[in-house]
mmCIF file of C-alpha atoms in Angstrom:
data_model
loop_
_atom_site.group_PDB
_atom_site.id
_atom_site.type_symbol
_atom_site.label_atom_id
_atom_site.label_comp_id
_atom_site.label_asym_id
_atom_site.label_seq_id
_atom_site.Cartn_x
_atom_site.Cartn_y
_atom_site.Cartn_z
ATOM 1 C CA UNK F 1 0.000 0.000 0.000
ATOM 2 C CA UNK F 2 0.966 3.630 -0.117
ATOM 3 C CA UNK F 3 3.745 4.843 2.355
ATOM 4 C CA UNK F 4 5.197 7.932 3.395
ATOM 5 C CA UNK F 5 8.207 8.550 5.556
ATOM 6 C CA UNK F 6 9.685 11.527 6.764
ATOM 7 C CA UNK F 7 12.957 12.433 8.236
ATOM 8 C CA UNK F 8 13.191 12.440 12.068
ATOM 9 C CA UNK F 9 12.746 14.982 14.398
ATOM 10 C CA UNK F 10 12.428 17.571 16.240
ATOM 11 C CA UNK F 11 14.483 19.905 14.322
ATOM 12 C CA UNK F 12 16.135 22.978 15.971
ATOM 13 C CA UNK F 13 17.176 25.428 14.154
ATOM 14 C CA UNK F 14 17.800 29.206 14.673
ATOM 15 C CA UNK F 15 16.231 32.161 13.110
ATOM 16 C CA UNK F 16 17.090 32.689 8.989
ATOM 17 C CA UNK F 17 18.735 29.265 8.826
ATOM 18 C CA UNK F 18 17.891 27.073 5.936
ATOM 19 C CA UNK F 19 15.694 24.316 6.301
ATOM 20 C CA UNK F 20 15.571 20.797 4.713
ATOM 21 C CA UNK F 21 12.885 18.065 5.750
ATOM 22 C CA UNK F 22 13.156 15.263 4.026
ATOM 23 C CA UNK F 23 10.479 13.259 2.603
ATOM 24 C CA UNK F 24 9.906 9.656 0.782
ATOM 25 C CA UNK F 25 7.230 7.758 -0.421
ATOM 26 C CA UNK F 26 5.810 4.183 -1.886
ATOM 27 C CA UNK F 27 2.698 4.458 -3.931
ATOM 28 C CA UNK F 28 1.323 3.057 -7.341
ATOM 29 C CA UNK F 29 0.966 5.255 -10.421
ATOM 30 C CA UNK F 30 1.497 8.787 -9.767
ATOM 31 C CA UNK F 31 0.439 10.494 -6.653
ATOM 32 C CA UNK F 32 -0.330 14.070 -5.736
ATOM 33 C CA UNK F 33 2.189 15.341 -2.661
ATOM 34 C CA UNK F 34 1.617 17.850 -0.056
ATOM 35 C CA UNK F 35 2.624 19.461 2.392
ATOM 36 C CA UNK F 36 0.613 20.370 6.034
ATOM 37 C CA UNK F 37 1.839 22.646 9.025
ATOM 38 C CA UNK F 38 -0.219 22.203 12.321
ATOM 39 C CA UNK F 39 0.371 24.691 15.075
ATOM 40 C CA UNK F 40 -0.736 24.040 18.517
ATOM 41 C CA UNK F 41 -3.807 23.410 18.958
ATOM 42 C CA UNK F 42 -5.107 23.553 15.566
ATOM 43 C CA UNK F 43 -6.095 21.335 12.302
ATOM 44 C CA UNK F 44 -3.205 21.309 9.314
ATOM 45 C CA UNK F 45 -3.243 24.012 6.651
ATOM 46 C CA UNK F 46 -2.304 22.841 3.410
ATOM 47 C CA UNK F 47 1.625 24.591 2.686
ATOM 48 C CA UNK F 48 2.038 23.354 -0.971
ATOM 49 C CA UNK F 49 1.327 20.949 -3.362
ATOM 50 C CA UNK F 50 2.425 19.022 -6.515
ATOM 51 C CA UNK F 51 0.517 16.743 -9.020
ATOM 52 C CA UNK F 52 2.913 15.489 -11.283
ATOM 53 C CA UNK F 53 6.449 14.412 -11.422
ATOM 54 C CA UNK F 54 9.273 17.825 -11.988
ATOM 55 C CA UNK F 55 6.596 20.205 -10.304
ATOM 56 C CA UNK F 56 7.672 22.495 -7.612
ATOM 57 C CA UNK F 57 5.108 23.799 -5.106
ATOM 58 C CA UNK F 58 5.825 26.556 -3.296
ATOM 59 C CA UNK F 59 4.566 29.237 -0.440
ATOM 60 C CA UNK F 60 5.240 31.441 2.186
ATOM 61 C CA UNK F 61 9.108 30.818 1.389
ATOM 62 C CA UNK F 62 8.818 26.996 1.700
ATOM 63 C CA UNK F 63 9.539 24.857 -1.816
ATOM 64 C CA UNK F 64 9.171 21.339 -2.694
ATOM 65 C CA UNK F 65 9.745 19.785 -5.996
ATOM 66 C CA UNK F 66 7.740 16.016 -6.613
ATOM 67 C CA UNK F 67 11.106 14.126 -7.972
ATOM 68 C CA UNK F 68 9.371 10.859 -9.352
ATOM 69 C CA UNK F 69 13.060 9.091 -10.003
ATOM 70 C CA UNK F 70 14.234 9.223 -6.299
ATOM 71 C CA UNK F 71 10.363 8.852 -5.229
ATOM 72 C CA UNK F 72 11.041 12.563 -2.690
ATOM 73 C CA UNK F 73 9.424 15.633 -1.976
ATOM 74 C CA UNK F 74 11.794 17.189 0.071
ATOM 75 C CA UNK F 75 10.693 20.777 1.627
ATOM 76 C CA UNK F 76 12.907 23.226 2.006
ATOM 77 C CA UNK F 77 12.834 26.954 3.203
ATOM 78 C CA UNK F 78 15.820 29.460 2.886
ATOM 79 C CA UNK F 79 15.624 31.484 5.979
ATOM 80 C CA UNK F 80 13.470 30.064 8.960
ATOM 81 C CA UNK F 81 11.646 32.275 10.822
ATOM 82 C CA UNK F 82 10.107 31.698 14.709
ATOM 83 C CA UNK F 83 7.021 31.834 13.936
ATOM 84 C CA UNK F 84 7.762 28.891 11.175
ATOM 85 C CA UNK F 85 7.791 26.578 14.667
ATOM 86 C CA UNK F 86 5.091 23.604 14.053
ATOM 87 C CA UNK F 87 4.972 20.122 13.108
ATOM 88 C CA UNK F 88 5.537 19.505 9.275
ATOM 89 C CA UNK F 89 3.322 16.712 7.952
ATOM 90 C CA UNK F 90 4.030 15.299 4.253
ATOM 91 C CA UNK F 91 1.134 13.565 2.615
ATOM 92 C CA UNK F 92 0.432 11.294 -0.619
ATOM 93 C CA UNK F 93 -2.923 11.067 -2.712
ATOM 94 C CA UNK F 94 -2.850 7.910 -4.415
ATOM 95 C CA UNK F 95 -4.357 8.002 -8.572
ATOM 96 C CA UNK F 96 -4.594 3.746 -7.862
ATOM 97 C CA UNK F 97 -8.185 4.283 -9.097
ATOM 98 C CA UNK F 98 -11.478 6.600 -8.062
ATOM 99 C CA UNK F 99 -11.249 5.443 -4.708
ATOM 100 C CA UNK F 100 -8.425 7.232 -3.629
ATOM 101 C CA UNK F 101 -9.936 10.406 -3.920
ATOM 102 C CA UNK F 102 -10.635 11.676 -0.523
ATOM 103 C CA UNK F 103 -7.788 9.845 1.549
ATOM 104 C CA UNK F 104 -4.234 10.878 2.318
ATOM 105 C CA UNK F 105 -1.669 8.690 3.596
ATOM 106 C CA UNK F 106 0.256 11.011 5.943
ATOM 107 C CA UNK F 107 4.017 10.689 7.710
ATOM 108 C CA UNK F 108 4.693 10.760 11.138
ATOM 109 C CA UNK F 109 5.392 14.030 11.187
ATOM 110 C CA UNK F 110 8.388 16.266 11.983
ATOM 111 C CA UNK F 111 8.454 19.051 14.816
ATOM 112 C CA UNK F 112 10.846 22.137 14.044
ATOM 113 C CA UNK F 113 11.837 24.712 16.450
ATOM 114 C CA UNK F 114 13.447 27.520 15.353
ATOM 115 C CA UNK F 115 14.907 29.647 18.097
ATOM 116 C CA UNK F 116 15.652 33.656 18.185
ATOM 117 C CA UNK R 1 -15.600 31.521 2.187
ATOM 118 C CA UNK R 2 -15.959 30.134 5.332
ATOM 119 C CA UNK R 3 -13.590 27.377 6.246
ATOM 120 C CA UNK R 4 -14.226 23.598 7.546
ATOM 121 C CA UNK R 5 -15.986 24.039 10.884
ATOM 122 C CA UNK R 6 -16.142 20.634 13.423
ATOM 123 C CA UNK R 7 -18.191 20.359 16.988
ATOM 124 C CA UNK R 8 -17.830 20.336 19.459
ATOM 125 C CA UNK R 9 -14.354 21.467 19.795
ATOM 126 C CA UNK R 10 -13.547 19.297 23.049
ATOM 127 C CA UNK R 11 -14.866 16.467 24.474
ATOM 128 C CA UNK R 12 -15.282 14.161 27.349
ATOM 129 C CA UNK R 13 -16.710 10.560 27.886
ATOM 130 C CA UNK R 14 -16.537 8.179 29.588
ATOM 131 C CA UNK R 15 -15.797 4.342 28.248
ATOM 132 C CA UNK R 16 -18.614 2.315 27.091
ATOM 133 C CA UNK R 17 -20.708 5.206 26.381
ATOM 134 C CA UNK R 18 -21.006 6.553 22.623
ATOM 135 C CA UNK R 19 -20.333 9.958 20.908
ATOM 136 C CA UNK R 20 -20.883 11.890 17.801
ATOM 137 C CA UNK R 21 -19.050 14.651 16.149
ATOM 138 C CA UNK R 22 -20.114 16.863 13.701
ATOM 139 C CA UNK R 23 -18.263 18.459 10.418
ATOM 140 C CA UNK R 24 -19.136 20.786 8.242
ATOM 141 C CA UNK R 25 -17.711 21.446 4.894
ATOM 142 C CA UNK R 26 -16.405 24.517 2.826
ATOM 143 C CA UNK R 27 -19.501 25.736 0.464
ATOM 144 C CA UNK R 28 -19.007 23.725 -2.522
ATOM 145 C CA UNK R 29 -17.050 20.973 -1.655
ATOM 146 C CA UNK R 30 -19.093 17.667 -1.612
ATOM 147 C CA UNK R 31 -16.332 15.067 -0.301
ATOM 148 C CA UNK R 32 -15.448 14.934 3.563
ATOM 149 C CA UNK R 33 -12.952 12.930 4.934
ATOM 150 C CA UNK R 34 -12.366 11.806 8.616
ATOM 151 C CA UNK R 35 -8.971 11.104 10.582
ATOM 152 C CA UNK R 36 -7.886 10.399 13.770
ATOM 153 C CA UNK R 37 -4.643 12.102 15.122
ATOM 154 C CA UNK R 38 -2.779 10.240 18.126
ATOM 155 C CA UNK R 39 0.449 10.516 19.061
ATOM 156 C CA UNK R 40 1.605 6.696 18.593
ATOM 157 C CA UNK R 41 -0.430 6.042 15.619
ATOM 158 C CA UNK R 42 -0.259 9.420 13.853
ATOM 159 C CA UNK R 43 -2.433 10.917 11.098
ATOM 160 C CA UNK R 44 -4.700 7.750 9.795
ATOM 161 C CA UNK R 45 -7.510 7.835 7.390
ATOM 162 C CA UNK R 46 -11.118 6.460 9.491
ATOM 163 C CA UNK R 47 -13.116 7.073 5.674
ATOM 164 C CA UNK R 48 -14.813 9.515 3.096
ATOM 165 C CA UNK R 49 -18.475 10.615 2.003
ATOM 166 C CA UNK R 50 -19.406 11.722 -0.960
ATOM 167 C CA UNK R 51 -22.655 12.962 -2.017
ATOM 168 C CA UNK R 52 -23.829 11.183 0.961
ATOM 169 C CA UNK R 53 -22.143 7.285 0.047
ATOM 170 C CA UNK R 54 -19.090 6.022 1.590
ATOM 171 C CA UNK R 55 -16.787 6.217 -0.753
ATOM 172 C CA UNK R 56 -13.396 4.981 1.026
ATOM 173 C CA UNK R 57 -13.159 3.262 4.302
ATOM 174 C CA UNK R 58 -9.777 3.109 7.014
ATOM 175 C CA UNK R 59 -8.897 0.286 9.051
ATOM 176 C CA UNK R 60 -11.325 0.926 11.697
ATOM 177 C CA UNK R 61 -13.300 -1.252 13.766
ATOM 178 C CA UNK R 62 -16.909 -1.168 13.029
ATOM 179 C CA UNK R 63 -17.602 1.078 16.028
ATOM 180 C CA UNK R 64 -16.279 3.790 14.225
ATOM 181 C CA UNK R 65 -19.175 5.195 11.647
ATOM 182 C CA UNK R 66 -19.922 7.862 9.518
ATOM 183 C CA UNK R 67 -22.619 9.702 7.690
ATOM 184 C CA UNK R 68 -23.395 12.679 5.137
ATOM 185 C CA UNK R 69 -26.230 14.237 4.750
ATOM 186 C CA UNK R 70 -27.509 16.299 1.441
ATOM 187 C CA UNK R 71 -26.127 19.710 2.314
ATOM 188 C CA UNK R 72 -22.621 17.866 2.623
ATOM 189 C CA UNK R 73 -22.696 18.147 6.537
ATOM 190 C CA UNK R 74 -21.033 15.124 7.936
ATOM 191 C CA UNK R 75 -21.115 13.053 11.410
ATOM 192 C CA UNK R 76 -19.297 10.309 12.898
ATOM 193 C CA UNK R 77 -19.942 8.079 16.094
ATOM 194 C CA UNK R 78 -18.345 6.105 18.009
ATOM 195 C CA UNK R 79 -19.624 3.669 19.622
ATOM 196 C CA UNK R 80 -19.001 2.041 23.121
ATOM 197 C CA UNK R 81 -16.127 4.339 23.817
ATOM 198 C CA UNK R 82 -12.783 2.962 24.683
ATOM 199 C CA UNK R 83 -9.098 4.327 26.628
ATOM 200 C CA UNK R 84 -7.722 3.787 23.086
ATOM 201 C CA UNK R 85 -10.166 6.017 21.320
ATOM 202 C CA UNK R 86 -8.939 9.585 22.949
ATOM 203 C CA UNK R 87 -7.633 11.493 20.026
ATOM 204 C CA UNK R 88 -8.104 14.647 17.859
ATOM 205 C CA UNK R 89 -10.647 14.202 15.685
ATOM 206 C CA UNK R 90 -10.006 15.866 12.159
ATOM 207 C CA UNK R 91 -12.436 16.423 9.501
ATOM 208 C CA UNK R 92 -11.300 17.946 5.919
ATOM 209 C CA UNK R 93 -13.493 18.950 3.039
ATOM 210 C CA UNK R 94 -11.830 18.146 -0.738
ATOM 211 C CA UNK R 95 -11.681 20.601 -3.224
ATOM 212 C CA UNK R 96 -12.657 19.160 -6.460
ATOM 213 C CA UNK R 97 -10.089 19.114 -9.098
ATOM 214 C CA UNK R 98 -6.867 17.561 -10.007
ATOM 215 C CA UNK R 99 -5.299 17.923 -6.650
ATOM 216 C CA UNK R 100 -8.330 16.941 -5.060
ATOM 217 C CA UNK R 101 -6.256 18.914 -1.918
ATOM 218 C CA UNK R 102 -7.879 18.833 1.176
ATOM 219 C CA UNK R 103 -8.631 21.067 3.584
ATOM 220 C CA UNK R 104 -8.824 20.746 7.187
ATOM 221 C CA UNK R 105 -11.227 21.865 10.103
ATOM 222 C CA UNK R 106 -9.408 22.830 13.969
ATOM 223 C CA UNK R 107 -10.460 19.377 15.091
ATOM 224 C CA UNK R 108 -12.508 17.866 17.595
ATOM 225 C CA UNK R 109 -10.675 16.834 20.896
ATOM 226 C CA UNK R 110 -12.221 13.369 22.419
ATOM 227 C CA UNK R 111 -11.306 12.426 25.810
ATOM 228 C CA UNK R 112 -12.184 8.900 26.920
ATOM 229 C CA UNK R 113 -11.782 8.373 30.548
#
């Protein structure tokens, strides 16, 4: 079945460092990746997203290309900010037929801390 | 547009007894998905409606259980509560297109004690 795994955490970095999470998966065919931040206390917000292989999603400074050939979708942000401090969830849609439509198949998750 | 809105936000029961949360979608989008967030077990998938049919079903025992309804509002119960049930609750409502990207509502907090 589909898989994801993400590096593991916590991450703590300071202020403007550059960040790299890192970011596999398994699947069948070709999924659609994503990336979720959940503060405390809260439901994920979608960060960015990619349907097809070579695409690079990108927002709020965080970018993530979908490279099909080393099955990744690493995300990566130049200068980290403290209020960038949440838990980093990457996330698979599988195309293995119409029944994959509404469910993702999250990783564990990684915290990051990024200090003053 | 209003975003995905779930109720109650926080929860308490006690085991054996049963409970039922409530999601409700962004305007438009016709697909919600359930999930349960611990923190052994992560983010898993419990199962998706869709124009009020299941459409995709978790590994969940059959205590867990879901409905839609024809404005796209969405419940799920849980039946004879257990320890192993506390968890946030998260509901997300699919935007339809090629991404089919969901989005997610603050949660529902359950506390089984």
């Amino acid at each position: 079945g589909d898989s994801v795994t993400q590096m593991e955490g916590p991450v703590t970095l300071s202020e403007e460092a550059f960040l790299t999470i890192n970011c596999t998966y398994t699947a069948t065919g070709y999924p659609s990746l994503f990336w979720y931040v959940q503060y405390p206390g809260e439901g994920l917000q979608l960060l960015l997203k990619a349907t097809k292989a070579d695409d690079k999603g990108s927002n709020k400074g965080f970018e993530a290309t979908y490279r099909k050939e080393t099955t990744s979708f690493h995300l990566e942000k130049g200068s980290v900010q403290v209020s960038d401090s949440a838990v980093y969830f990457c996330a698979l849609r599988g195309r293995a037929g119409g029944t994959s439509y509404g469910k993702l198949t999250f990783g564990q998750g990684t915290i990051l801390t990024v200090h003053p | 547009k209003a975003g995905v809105t779930q109720t109650p936000r926080y929860l308490i029961k006690t085991r054996g007894q049963q409970v039922t949360l409530s999601c409700s979608p962004i305007s438009g989008h016709r697909s919600v998905s359930w999930y349960q967030q611990t923190p052994g077990q992560g983010l898993q998938f419990l199962f998706e409606y869709f124009s009020e049919t299941q459409r995709n079903k978790g590994n969940f025992p059959g205590r867990f259980s879901g409905r839609q309804f024809s404005n796209s509002r969405s419940e799920m119960n849980v039946s004879t509560l257990e320890l192993g049930d506390s968890a946030l609750y998260l509901c997300a409502s699919t935007q339809p297109g090629d991404a089919y990207e969901q989005y997610f509502g603050p949660g529902t907090r359950l506390t089984v004690t």
